[in-house]
Protein backbone atom coordinates (compact mmCIF):
# COMPACT_ATOMS: atom_id res chain seq x y z
CA UNK A 1 0.00 0.00 0.00
CA UNK A 2 2.76 2.46 0.95
CA UNK A 3 6.54 2.88 0.87
CA UNK A 4 8.51 5.24 3.06
CA UNK A 5 7.11 8.72 3.42
CA UNK A 6 5.84 9.33 -0.10
CA UNK A 7 5.56 6.13 -2.11
CA UNK A 8 2.19 4.54 -2.57
CA UNK A 9 0.53 1.93 -4.71
CA UNK A 10 -1.97 3.91 -6.76
CA UNK A 11 -3.84 0.69 -7.56
CA UNK A 12 -4.10 -0.35 -3.89
CA UNK A 13 -7.75 0.58 -3.32
CA UNK A 14 -8.87 -0.90 -6.65
CA UNK A 15 -6.91 -4.10 -5.93
CA UNK A 16 -8.39 -4.22 -2.43
CA UNK A 17 -11.92 -3.98 -3.83
CA UNK A 18 -11.20 -6.59 -6.52
CA UNK A 19 -9.77 -9.05 -4.01
CA UNK A 20 -12.79 -8.57 -1.77
CA UNK A 21 -15.15 -9.25 -4.71
CA UNK A 22 -13.22 -12.48 -5.29
CA UNK A 23 -13.85 -13.45 -1.66
CA UNK A 24 -10.28 -13.02 -0.43
CA UNK A 25 -9.19 -11.70 2.94
CA UNK A 26 -7.23 -8.49 2.38
CA UNK A 27 -4.72 -6.30 4.15
CA UNK A 28 -1.95 -3.76 3.59
CA UNK A 29 1.86 -3.79 3.54
CA UNK A 30 4.07 -0.79 4.26
CA UNK A 31 7.69 -0.86 3.05
CA UNK A 32 9.89 0.69 5.77
CA UNK A 33 12.51 3.21 4.64
CA UNK A 34 15.39 3.29 7.15
CA UNK A 35 16.42 6.74 5.89
CA UNK A 36 13.07 8.44 6.56
CA UNK A 37 11.50 9.53 9.87
CA UNK A 38 8.72 7.27 11.12
CA UNK A 39 6.13 10.00 11.57
CA UNK A 40 6.11 10.82 7.85
CA UNK A 41 5.98 7.11 6.98
CA UNK A 42 3.03 6.58 9.31
CA UNK A 43 1.25 9.56 7.78
CA UNK A 44 1.76 8.07 4.32
CA UNK A 45 0.29 4.72 5.41
CA UNK A 46 -2.81 6.22 7.02
CA UNK A 47 -3.60 8.35 3.97
CA UNK A 48 -3.85 5.33 1.66
CA UNK A 49 -5.07 2.50 3.92
CA UNK A 50 -8.67 2.75 5.11
CA UNK A 51 -9.46 2.19 8.78
CA UNK A 52 -11.63 -0.93 8.45
CA UNK A 53 -12.01 -3.66 11.07
CA UNK A 54 -12.16 -6.48 8.51
CA UNK A 55 -8.67 -5.83 7.10
CA UNK A 56 -5.97 -8.36 7.96
CA UNK A 57 -3.27 -7.12 10.35
CA UNK A 58 -0.96 -4.70 8.52
CA UNK A 59 2.57 -5.81 7.71
CA UNK A 60 5.77 -3.78 7.68
CA UNK A 61 8.34 -5.00 5.16
CA UNK A 62 11.87 -4.45 6.47
CA UNK A 63 14.63 -4.46 3.89
CA UNK A 64 17.60 -2.33 3.02
CA UNK A 65 20.27 -0.76 5.13
CA UNK A 66 21.33 2.69 6.19
CA UNK A 67 24.51 2.85 4.08
CA UNK A 68 22.53 4.50 1.29
CA UNK A 69 20.89 7.16 3.47
CA UNK A 70 21.90 10.77 2.74
CA UNK A 71 22.53 11.31 6.47
CA UNK A 72 24.05 8.73 8.86
CA UNK A 73 21.46 6.64 10.77
CA UNK A 74 22.44 4.64 13.84
CA UNK A 75 21.15 1.20 14.83
CA UNK A 76 19.48 2.80 17.84
CA UNK A 77 17.70 5.26 15.54
CA UNK A 78 16.42 2.39 13.38
CA UNK A 79 15.00 0.66 16.48
CA UNK A 80 13.43 3.86 17.74
CA UNK A 81 11.94 4.94 14.40
CA UNK A 82 10.61 1.47 13.72
CA UNK A 83 8.84 1.38 17.11
CA UNK A 84 7.28 4.79 16.40
CA UNK A 85 6.05 3.50 13.03
CA UNK A 86 4.70 0.29 14.59
CA UNK A 87 2.76 2.35 17.15
CA UNK A 88 1.33 4.70 14.50
CA UNK A 89 0.20 1.90 12.18
CA UNK A 90 -1.26 -0.12 15.05
CA UNK A 91 -3.20 2.91 16.30
CA UNK A 92 -4.66 3.37 12.83
CA UNK A 93 -5.39 -0.30 12.17
CA UNK A 94 -6.57 -1.20 15.66
CA UNK A 95 -4.52 -4.41 15.64
CA UNK A 96 -0.87 -5.46 16.01
CA UNK A 97 1.36 -5.29 12.95
CA UNK A 98 3.26 -8.21 11.48
CA UNK A 99 6.97 -7.53 10.98
CA UNK A 100 8.50 -8.87 7.76
CA UNK A 101 12.29 -8.54 8.03
CA UNK A 102 14.53 -9.84 5.28
CA UNK A 103 17.32 -12.14 6.48
CA UNK A 104 19.89 -9.35 6.00
CA UNK A 105 17.80 -6.77 7.86
CA UNK A 106 17.22 -9.22 10.74
CA UNK A 107 20.93 -10.08 10.94
CA UNK A 108 21.85 -6.42 11.17
CA UNK A 109 19.07 -4.96 13.35
CA UNK A 110 17.64 -8.02 15.22
CA UNK A 111 14.05 -6.74 15.18
CA UNK A 112 12.65 -10.26 15.61
CA UNK A 113 14.40 -10.52 18.95
CA UNK A 114 13.74 -6.94 20.06
CA UNK A 115 10.15 -6.28 19.02
CA UNK A 116 7.55 -8.81 20.11
CA UNK A 117 5.24 -8.99 17.09
CA UNK A 118 4.29 -11.79 14.73
CA UNK A 119 6.85 -12.42 11.99
CA UNK A 120 6.58 -12.87 8.23
CA UNK A 121 9.84 -14.40 7.03
CA UNK A 122 11.14 -15.25 3.56
CA UNK A 123 13.30 -18.13 2.42
CA UNK A 124 13.08 -19.93 -0.89
CA UNK A 125 11.70 -23.48 -0.45
CA UNK A 126 13.30 -24.06 2.99
CA UNK A 127 11.67 -23.05 6.27
CA UNK A 128 13.32 -19.87 7.63
CA UNK A 129 14.85 -19.80 11.10
CA UNK A 130 16.81 -16.56 10.90
CA UNK A 131 14.69 -14.54 13.36
CA UNK A 132 15.33 -16.87 16.30
CA UNK A 133 11.64 -17.57 16.90
CA UNK A 134 8.73 -19.06 14.96
CA UNK A 135 7.24 -17.31 11.97
CA UNK A 136 3.51 -16.67 11.46
CA UNK A 137 3.81 -16.20 7.69
CA UNK A 138 6.52 -17.56 5.41
CA UNK A 139 7.10 -16.56 1.80
CA UNK A 140 8.25 -19.96 0.55
CA UNK A 141 8.47 -18.98 -3.10
CA UNK A 142 8.45 -15.40 -4.31
CA UNK A 143 8.04 -16.38 -7.98
CA UNK A 144 5.76 -19.43 -8.10
CA UNK A 145 4.72 -20.28 -11.65
CA UNK A 146 1.26 -21.82 -11.82
CA UNK A 147 -1.62 -22.19 -14.24
CA UNK A 148 -3.74 -20.21 -11.75
CA UNK A 149 -2.25 -16.91 -12.93
CA UNK A 150 -0.57 -15.38 -15.96
CA UNK A 151 2.32 -13.95 -13.92
CA UNK A 152 4.34 -15.63 -11.16
CA UNK A 153 2.72 -15.53 -7.72
CA UNK A 154 4.12 -15.15 -4.23
CA UNK A 155 3.45 -18.39 -2.33
CA UNK A 156 2.93 -17.55 1.33
CA UNK A 157 2.47 -20.24 3.99
CA UNK A 158 0.44 -19.41 7.13
CA UNK A 159 1.17 -21.23 10.39
CA UNK A 160 -2.09 -22.58 11.83
CSV table of C-alpha atoms in Angstrom, one decimal, residues 56-135:
chain,number,residue,atom,x,y,z
A,56,UNK,CA,-6.0,-8.4,8.0
A,57,UNK,CA,-3.3,-7.1,10.3
A,58,UNK,CA,-1.0,-4.7,8.5
A,59,UNK,CA,2.6,-5.8,7.7
A,60,UNK,CA,5.8,-3.8,7.7
A,61,UNK,CA,8.3,-5.0,5.2
A,62,UNK,CA,11.9,-4.5,6.5
A,63,UNK,CA,14.6,-4.5,3.9
A,64,UNK,CA,17.6,-2.3,3.0
A,65,UNK,CA,20.3,-0.8,5.1
A,66,UNK,CA,21.3,2.7,6.2
A,67,UNK,CA,24.5,2.8,4.1
A,68,UNK,CA,22.5,4.5,1.3
A,69,UNK,CA,20.9,7.2,3.5
A,70,UNK,CA,21.9,10.8,2.7
A,71,UNK,CA,22.5,11.3,6.5
A,72,UNK,CA,24.0,8.7,8.9
A,73,UNK,CA,21.5,6.6,10.8
A,74,UNK,CA,22.4,4.6,13.8
A,75,UNK,CA,21.1,1.2,14.8
A,76,UNK,CA,19.5,2.8,17.8
A,77,UNK,CA,17.7,5.3,15.5
A,78,UNK,CA,16.4,2.4,13.4
A,79,UNK,CA,15.0,0.7,16.5
A,80,UNK,CA,13.4,3.9,17.7
A,81,UNK,CA,11.9,4.9,14.4
A,82,UNK,CA,10.6,1.5,13.7
A,83,UNK,CA,8.8,1.4,17.1
A,84,UNK,CA,7.3,4.8,16.4
A,85,UNK,CA,6.1,3.5,13.0
A,86,UNK,CA,4.7,0.3,14.6
A,87,UNK,CA,2.8,2.4,17.1
A,88,UNK,CA,1.3,4.7,14.5
A,89,UNK,CA,0.2,1.9,12.2
A,90,UNK,CA,-1.3,-0.1,15.0
A,91,UNK,CA,-3.2,2.9,16.3
A,92,UNK,CA,-4.7,3.4,12.8
A,93,UNK,CA,-5.4,-0.3,12.2
A,94,UNK,CA,-6.6,-1.2,15.7
A,95,UNK,CA,-4.5,-4.4,15.6
A,96,UNK,CA,-0.9,-5.5,16.0
A,97,UNK,CA,1.4,-5.3,13.0
A,98,UNK,CA,3.3,-8.2,11.5
A,99,UNK,CA,7.0,-7.5,11.0
A,100,UNK,CA,8.5,-8.9,7.8
A,101,UNK,CA,12.3,-8.5,8.0
A,102,UNK,CA,14.5,-9.8,5.3
A,103,UNK,CA,17.3,-12.1,6.5
A,104,UNK,CA,19.9,-9.3,6.0
A,105,UNK,CA,17.8,-6.8,7.9
A,106,UNK,CA,17.2,-9.2,10.7
A,107,UNK,CA,20.9,-10.1,10.9
A,108,UNK,CA,21.9,-6.4,11.2
A,109,UNK,CA,19.1,-5.0,13.3
A,110,UNK,CA,17.6,-8.0,15.2
A,111,UNK,CA,14.1,-6.7,15.2
A,112,UNK,CA,12.6,-10.3,15.6
A,113,UNK,CA,14.4,-10.5,19.0
A,114,UNK,CA,13.7,-6.9,20.1
A,115,UNK,CA,10.1,-6.3,19.0
A,116,UNK,CA,7.5,-8.8,20.1
A,117,UNK,CA,5.2,-9.0,17.1
A,118,UNK,CA,4.3,-11.8,14.7
A,119,UNK,CA,6.9,-12.4,12.0
A,120,UNK,CA,6.6,-12.9,8.2
A,121,UNK,CA,9.8,-14.4,7.0
A,122,UNK,CA,11.1,-15.3,3.6
A,123,UNK,CA,13.3,-18.1,2.4
A,124,UNK,CA,13.1,-19.9,-0.9
A,125,UNK,CA,11.7,-23.5,-0.4
A,126,UNK,CA,13.3,-24.1,3.0
A,127,UNK,CA,11.7,-23.0,6.3
A,128,UNK,CA,13.3,-19.9,7.6
A,129,UNK,CA,14.8,-19.8,11.1
A,130,UNK,CA,16.8,-16.6,10.9
A,131,UNK,CA,14.7,-14.5,13.4
A,132,UNK,CA,15.3,-16.9,16.3
A,133,UNK,CA,11.6,-17.6,16.9
A,134,UNK,CA,8.7,-19.1,15.0
A,135,UNK,CA,7.2,-17.3,12.0
